[in-house]
Short mmCIF file of C-alpha atoms in Angstrom, two decimals:
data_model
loop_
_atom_site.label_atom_id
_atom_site.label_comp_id
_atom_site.label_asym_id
_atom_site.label_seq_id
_atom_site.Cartn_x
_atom_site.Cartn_y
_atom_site.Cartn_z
CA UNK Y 186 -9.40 10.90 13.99
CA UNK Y 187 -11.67 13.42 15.18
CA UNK Y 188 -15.69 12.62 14.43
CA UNK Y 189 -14.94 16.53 12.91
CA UNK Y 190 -12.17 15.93 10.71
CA UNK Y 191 -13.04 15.20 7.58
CA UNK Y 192 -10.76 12.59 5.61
CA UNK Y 193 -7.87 13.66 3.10
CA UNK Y 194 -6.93 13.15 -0.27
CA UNK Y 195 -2.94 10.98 -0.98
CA UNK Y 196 -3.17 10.99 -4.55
CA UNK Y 197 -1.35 7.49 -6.20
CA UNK Y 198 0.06 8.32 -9.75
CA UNK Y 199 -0.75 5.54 -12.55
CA UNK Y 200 1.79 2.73 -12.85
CA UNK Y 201 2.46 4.12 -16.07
CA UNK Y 202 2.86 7.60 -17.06
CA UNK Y 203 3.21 9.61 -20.41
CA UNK Y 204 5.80 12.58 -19.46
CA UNK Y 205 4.25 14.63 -22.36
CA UNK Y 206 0.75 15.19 -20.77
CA UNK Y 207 0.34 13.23 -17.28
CA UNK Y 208 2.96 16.58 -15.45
CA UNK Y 209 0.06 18.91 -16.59
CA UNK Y 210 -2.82 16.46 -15.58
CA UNK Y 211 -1.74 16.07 -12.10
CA UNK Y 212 -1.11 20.10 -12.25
CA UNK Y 213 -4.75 20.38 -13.05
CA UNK Y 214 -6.10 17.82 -9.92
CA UNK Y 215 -3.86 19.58 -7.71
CA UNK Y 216 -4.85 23.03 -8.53
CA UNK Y 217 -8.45 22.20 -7.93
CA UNK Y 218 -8.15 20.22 -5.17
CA UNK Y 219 -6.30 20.48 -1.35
CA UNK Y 220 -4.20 17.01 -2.20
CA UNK Y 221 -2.33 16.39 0.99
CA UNK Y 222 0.56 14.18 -0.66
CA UNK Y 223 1.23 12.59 -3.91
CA UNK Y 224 3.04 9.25 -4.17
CA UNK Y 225 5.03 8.02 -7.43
CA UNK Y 226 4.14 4.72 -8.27
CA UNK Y 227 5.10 3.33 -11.05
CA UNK Y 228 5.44 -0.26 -12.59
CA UNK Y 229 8.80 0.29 -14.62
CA UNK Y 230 11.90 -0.71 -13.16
CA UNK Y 231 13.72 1.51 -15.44
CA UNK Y 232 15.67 4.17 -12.98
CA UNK Y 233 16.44 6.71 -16.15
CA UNK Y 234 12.46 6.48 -16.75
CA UNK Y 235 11.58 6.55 -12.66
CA UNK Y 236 14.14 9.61 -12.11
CA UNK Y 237 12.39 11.71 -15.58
CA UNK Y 238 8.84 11.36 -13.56
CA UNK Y 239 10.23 12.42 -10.34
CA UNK Y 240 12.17 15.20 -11.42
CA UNK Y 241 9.15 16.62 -13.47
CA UNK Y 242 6.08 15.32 -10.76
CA UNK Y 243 8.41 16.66 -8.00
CA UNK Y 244 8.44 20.19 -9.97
CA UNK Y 245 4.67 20.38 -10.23
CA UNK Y 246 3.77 19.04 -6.86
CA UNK Y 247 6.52 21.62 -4.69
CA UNK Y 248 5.79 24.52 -6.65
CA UNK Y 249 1.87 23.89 -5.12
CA UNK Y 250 3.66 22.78 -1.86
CA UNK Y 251 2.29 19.47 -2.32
CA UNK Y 252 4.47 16.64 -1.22
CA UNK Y 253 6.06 13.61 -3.38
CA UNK Y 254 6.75 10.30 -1.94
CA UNK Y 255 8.14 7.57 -4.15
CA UNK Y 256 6.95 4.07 -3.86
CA UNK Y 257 10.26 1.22 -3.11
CA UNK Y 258 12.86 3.32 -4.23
CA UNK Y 259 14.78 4.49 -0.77
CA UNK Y 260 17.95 5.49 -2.06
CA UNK Y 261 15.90 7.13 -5.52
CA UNK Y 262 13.83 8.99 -2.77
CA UNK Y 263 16.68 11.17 -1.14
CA UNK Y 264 18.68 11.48 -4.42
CA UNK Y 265 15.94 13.09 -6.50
CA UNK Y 266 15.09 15.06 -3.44
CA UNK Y 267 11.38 13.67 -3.07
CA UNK Y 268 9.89 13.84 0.40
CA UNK Y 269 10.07 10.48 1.49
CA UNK Y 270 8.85 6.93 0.42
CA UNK Y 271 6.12 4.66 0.39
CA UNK Y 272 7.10 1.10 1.54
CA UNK Y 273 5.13 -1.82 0.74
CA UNK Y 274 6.52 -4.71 2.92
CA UNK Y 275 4.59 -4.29 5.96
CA UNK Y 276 7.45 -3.44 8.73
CA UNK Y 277 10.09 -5.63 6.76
CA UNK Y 278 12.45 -2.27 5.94
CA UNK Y 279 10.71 0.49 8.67
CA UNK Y 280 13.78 0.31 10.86
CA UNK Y 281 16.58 0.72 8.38
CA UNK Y 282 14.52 2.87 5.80
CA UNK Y 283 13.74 5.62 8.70
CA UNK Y 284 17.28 5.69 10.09
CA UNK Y 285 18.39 6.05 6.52
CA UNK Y 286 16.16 8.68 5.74
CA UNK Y 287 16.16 10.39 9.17
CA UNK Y 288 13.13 11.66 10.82
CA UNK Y 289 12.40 14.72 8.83
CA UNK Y 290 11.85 12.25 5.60
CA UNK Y 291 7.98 10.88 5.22
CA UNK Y 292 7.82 7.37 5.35
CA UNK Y 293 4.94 5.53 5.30
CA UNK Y 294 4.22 1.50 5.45
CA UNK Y 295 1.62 -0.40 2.99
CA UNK Y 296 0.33 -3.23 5.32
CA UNK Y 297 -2.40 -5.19 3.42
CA UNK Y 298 -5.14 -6.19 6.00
CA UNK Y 299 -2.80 -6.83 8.64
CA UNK Y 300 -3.42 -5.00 11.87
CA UNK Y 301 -0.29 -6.81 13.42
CA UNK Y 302 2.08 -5.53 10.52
CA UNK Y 303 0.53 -2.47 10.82
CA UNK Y 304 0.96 -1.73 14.85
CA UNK Y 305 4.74 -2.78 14.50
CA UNK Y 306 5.72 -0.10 11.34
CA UNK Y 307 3.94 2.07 12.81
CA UNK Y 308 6.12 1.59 16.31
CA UNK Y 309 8.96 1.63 14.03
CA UNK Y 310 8.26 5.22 12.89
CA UNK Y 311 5.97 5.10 10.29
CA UNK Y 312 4.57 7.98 9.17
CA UNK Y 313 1.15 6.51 8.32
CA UNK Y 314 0.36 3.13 7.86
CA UNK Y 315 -2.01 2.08 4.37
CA UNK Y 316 -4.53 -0.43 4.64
CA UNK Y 317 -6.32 -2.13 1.38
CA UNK Y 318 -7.58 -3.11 -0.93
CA UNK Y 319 -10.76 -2.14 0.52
CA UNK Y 320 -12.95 -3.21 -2.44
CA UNK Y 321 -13.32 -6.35 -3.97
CA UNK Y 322 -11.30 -6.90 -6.97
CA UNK Y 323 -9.79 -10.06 -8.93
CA UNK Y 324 -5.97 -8.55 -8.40
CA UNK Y 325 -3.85 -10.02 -5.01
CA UNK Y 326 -5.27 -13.02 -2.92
CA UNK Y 327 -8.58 -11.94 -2.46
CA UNK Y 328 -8.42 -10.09 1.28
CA UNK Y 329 -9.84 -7.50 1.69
CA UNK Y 330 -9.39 -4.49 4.34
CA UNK Y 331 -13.01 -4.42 6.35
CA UNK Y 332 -14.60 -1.79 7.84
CA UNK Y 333 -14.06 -3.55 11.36
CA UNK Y 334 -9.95 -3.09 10.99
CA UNK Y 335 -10.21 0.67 10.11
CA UNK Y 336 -13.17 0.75 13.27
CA UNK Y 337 -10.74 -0.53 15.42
CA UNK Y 338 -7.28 1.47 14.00
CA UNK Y 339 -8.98 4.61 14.39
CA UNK Y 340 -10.27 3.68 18.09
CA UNK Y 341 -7.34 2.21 19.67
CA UNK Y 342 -4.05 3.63 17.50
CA UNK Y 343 -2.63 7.41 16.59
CA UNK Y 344 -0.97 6.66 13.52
CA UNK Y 345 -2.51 8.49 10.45
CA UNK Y 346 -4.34 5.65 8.61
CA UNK Y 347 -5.08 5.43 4.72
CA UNK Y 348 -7.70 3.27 3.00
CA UNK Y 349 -6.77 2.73 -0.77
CA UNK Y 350 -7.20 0.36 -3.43
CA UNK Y 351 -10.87 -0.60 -5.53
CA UNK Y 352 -12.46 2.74 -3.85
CA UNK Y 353 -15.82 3.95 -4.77
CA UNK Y 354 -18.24 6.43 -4.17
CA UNK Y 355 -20.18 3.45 -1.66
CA UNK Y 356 -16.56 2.66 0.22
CA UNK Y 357 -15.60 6.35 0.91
CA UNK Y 358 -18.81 7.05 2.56
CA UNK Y 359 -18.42 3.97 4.66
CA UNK Y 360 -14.76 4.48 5.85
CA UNK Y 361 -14.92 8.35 5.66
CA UNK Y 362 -15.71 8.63 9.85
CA UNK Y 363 -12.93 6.00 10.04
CA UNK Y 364 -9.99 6.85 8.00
CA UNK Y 365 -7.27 9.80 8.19
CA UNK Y 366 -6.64 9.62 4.33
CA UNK Y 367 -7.76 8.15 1.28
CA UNK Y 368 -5.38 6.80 -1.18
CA UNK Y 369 -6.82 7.24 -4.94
CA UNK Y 370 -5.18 6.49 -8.14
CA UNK Y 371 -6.43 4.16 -10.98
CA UNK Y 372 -9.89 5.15 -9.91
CA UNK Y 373 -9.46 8.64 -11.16
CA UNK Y 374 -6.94 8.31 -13.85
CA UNK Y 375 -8.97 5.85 -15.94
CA UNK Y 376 -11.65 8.32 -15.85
CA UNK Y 377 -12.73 10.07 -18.89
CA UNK Y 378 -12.07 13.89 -16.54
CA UNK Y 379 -9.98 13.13 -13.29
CA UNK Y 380 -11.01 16.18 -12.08
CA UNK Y 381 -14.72 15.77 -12.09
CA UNK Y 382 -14.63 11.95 -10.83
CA UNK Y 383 -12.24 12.96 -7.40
CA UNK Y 384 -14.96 15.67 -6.95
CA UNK Y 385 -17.33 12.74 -6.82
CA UNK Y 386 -15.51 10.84 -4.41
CA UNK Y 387 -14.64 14.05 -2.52
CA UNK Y 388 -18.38 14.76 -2.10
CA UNK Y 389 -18.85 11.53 -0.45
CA UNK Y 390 -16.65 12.38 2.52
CA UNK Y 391 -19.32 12.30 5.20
#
């Protein structure tokens, strides 16, 4: 990424979601902020209650020309006419998922701290490859994505690369020179006004 460029925003939806008010919530983040993608990531295995949020997240987010990647869900992703899909195996599906999606589709690969996972999505056709958590926090194993991975990513590879998971204001001013895109979620959502705390965070792109 270019010392110039400042970072962007990939906005991760809440794992779960109240139809009745979180549409308008997102409306109200988007409108106030240039959100470069949103990605639909929810906990529920329930496809009646996955395809209700994308239908009414994928309204919100095109009619801003924002788009809507869905996390897993490959075949949900090009039914519900999304954008694309978020992986979270590493490389595992790349192959298949892009030649089932084609190359117009966004796909993109989660790939924990692992720079070899990473490097073979993202010769696979990823889109963008995620990197996290990059904060400490008791979920997962306990790895963490360091500063010295994103360093390195940013250096030596051309893929977009996100840094998500246990941000704060501290983190993003760290990996801001050294990241294409930052993936926030719970750390706004849990907030008492989304709006003001990704303002926060934004502020702290250096």
């Amino acid at each position: 990424m270019a010392e110039t460029e400042l970072p962007q925003i990939y906005l991760i939806t809440p794992p779960e979601i109240e139809l009745s008010r979180f549409p308008e919530q997102l409306a109200r983040v988007l409108d106030d902020t240039d959100i470069a993608c949103v990605r639909l990531a929810l906990a529920t295995q329930d496809e009646d209650r996955i395809s209700r949020a994308a239908d009414a997240l994928r309204e919100t987010c095109h009619a801003r020309d924002v788009a809507i990647v869905i996390a897993e869900h490959v075949v949900l992703a090009e039914r519900l006419g999304l954008d694309g899909v978020h992986l979270t195996d590493g490389a595992r599906s790349m192959r298949k998922t892009r030649k089932d999606l084609g190359d117009d589709a966004i796909v993109g690969a989660y790939c924990g701290a692992s720079r070899h996972d990473g490097m073979t999505a993202g010769e696979q056709g990823a889109d963008y490859i995620s990197f996290g958590p990059v904060g400490s926090t008791p979920l997962g194993d306990g790895t963490v994505a360091d500063h010295e991975l994103f360093e390195w990513w940013s250096q030596m590879i051309e893929v977009p690369v996100v840094a998500e998971g246990a941000l704060d204001v501290d983190i993003i001013r760290k990996l801001s020179p050294v990241t294409d895109f930052f993936g926030i979620g719970e750390e706004i959502w849990r907030a008492e006004d989304p709006v003001a705390q990704l303002a926060e965070f934004k502020a702290a792109f250096s």
